[in-house]
Coordinates of N, CA and C in Angstrom, one line a residue:
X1 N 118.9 89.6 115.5 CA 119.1 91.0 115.1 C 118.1 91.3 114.0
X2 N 117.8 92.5 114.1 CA 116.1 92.6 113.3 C 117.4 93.7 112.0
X3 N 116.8 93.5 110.9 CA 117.6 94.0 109.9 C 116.8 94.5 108.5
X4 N 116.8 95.8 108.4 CA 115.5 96.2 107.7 C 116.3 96.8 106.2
X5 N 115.7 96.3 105.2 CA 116.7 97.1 103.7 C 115.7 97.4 102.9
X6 N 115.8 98.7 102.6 CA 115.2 99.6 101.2 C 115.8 99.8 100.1
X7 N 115.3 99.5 99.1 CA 115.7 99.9 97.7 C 115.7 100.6 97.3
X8 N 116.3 101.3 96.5 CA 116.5 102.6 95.6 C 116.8 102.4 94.6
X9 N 116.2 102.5 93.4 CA 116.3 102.1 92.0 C 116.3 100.6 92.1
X10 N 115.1 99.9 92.6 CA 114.8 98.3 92.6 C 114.1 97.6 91.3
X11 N 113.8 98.8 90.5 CA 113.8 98.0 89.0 C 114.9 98.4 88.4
X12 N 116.1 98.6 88.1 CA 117.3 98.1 87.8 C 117.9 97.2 88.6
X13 N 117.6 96.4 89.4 CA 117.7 95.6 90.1 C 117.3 94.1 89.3
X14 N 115.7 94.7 89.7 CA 114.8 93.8 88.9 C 115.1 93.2 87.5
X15 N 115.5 94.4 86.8 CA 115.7 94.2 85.6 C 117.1 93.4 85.2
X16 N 117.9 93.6 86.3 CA 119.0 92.7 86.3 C 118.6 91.7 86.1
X17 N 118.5 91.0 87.1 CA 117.9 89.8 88.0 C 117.4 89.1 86.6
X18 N 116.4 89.3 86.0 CA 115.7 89.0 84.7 C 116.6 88.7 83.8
X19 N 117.3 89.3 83.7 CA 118.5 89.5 81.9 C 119.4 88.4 82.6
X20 N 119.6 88.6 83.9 CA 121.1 87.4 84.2 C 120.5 86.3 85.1
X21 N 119.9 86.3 85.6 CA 119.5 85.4 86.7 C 118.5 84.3 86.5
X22 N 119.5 82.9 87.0 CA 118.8 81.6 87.0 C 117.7 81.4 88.2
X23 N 118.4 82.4 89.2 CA 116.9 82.3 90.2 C 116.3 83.3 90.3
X24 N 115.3 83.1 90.8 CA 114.0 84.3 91.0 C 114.6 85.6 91.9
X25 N 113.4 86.6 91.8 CA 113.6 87.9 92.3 C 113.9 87.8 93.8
X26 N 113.1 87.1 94.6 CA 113.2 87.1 96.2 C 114.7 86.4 96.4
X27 N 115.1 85.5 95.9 CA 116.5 84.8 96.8 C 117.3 85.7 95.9
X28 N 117.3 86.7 94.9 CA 118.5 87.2 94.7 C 118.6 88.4 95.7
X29 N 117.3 88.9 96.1 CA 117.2 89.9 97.0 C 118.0 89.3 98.6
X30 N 117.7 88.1 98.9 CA 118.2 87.6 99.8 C 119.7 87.4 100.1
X31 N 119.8 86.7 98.9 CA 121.3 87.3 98.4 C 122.1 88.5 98.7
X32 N 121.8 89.2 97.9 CA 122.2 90.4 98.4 C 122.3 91.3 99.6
X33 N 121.2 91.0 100.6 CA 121.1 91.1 101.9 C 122.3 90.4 102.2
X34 N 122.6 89.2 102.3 CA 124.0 88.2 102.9 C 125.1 89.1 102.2
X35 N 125.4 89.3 101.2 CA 126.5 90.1 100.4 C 126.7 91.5 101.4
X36 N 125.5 92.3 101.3 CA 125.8 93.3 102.5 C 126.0 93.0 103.7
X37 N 125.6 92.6 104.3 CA 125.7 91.7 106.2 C 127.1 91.2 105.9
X38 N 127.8 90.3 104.9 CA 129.0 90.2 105.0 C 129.9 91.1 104.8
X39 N 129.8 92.0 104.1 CA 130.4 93.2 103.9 C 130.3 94.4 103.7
X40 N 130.1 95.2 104.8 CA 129.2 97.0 104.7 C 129.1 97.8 103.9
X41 N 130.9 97.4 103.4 CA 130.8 98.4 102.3 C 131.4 97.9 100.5
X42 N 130.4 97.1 101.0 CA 130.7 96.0 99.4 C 129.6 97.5 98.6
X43 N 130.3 97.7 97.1 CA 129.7 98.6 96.4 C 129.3 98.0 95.2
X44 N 128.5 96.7 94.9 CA 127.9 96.1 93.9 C 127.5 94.6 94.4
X45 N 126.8 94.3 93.7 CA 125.9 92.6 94.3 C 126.6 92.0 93.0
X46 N 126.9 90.4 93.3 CA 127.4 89.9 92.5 C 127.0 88.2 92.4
X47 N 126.8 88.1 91.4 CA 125.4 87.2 91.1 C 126.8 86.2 90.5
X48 N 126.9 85.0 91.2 CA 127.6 83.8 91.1 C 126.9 83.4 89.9
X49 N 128.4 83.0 89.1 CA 128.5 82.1 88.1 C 127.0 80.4 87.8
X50 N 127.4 80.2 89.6 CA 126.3 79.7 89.5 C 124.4 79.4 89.4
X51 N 124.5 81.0 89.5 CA 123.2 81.2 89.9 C 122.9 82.2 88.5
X52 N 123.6 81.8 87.5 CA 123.5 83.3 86.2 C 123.2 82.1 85.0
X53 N 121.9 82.8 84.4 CA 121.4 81.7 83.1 C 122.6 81.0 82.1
X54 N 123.9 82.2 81.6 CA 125.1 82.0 81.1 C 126.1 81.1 81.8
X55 N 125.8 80.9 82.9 CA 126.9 80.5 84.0 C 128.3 81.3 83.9
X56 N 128.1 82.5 83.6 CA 128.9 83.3 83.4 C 129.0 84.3 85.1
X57 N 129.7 85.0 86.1 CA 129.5 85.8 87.0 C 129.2 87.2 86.8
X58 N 128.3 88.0 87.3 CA 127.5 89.2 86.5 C 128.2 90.1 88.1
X59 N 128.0 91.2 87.6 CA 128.4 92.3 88.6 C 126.9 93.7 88.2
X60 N 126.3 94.2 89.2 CA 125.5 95.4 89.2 C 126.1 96.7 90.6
X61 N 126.3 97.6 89.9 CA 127.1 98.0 90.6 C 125.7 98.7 91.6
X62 N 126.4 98.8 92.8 CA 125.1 99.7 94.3 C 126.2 100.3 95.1
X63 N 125.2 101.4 96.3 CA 125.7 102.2 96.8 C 124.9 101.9 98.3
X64 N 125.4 101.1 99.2 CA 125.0 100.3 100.5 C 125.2 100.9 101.8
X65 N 124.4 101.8 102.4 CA 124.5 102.6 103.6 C 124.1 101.9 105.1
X66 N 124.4 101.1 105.7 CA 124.5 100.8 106.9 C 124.3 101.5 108.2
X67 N 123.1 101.4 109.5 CA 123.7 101.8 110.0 C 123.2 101.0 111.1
X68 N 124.0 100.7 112.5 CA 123.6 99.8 113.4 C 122.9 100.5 114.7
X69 N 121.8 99.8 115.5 CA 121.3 100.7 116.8 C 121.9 99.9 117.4
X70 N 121.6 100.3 119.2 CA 121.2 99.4 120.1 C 119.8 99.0 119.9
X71 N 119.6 98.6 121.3 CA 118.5 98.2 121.8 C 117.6 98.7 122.4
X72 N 118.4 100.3 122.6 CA 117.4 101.5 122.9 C 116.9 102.4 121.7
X73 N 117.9 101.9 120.6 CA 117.4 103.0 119.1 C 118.4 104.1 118.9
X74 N 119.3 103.7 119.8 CA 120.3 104.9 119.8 C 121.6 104.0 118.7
X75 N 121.6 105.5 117.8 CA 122.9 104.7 116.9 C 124.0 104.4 116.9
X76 N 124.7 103.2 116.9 CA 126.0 102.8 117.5 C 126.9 103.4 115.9
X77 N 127.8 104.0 116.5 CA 129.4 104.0 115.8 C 128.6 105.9 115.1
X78 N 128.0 106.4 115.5 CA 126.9 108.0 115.4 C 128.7 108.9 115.6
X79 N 129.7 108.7 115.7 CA 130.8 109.7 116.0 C 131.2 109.5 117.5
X80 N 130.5 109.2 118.1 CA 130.7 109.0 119.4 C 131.3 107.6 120.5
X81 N 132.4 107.5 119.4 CA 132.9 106.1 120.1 C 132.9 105.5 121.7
X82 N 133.4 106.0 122.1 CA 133.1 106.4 123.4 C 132.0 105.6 124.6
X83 N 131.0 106.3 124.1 CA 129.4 105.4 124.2 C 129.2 104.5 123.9
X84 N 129.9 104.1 122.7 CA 129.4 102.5 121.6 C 130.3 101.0 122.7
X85 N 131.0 101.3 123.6 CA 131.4 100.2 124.2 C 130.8 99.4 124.5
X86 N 131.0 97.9 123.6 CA 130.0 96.9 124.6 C 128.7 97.1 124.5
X87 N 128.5 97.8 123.0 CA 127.2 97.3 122.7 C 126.8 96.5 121.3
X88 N 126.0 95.6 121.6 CA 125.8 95.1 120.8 C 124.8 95.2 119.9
X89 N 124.8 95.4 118.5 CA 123.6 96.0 117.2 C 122.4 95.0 117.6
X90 N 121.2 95.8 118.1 CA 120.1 95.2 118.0 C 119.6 95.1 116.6
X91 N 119.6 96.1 115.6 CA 118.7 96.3 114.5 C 120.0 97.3 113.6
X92 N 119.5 96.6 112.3 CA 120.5 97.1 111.3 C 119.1 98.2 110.3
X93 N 119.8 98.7 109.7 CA 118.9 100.0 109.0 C 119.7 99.7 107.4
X94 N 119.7 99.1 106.4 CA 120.4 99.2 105.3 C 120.0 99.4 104.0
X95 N 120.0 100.9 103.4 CA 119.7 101.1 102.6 C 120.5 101.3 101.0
X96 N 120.1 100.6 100.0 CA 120.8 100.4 98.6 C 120.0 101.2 97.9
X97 N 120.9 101.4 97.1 CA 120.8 102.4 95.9 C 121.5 102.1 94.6
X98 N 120.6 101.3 93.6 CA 121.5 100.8 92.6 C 121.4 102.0 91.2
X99 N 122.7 101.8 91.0 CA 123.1 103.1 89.9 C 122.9 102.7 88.4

């Protein structure tokens, strides 16, 4: 499944990442990608105890918009339940917006 994420306010992100974070920019980003995919409507990324300079657990709070196609581009779960039978998300669309 092809899975595409934009940021919105990605230097408060950044700037997190920097102040708390034992690892770099890209795996926290990856991170958080897995944090969304596991849960749609998780409303903050949260940076494990183990992966924080303090070994303390850090919270930034986001605003995570989801949305799934088929495999024709047409959008599954669009209000139209109905049609969404038995299909399976080719490509995810997920856009954050950290506040």
């Amino acid at each position: 499944m092809e899975v595409n994420i934009t940021m919105r306010g990605e230097e408060k992100f950044r700037a997190f990442i920097e102040e708390h974070a034992a690892i770099g920019y890209e795996e926290a980003k990856k991170d958080l990608e897995q944090q969304i995919l596991a849960n749609e409507k998780q409303n903050r990324y949260i940076l494990a105890a183990d992966k924080a300079k303090d070994g303390c657990e850090h919270e930034k709070t986001c605003m995570a918009v989801c949305m799934s196609f088929d495999a024709q581009g047409t959008q599954i779960g669009g209000g139209k339940a109905y049609l969404d039978k038995g299909q399976e998300p080719a490509r995810k669309d997920i856009t954050i917006a950290f506040l």
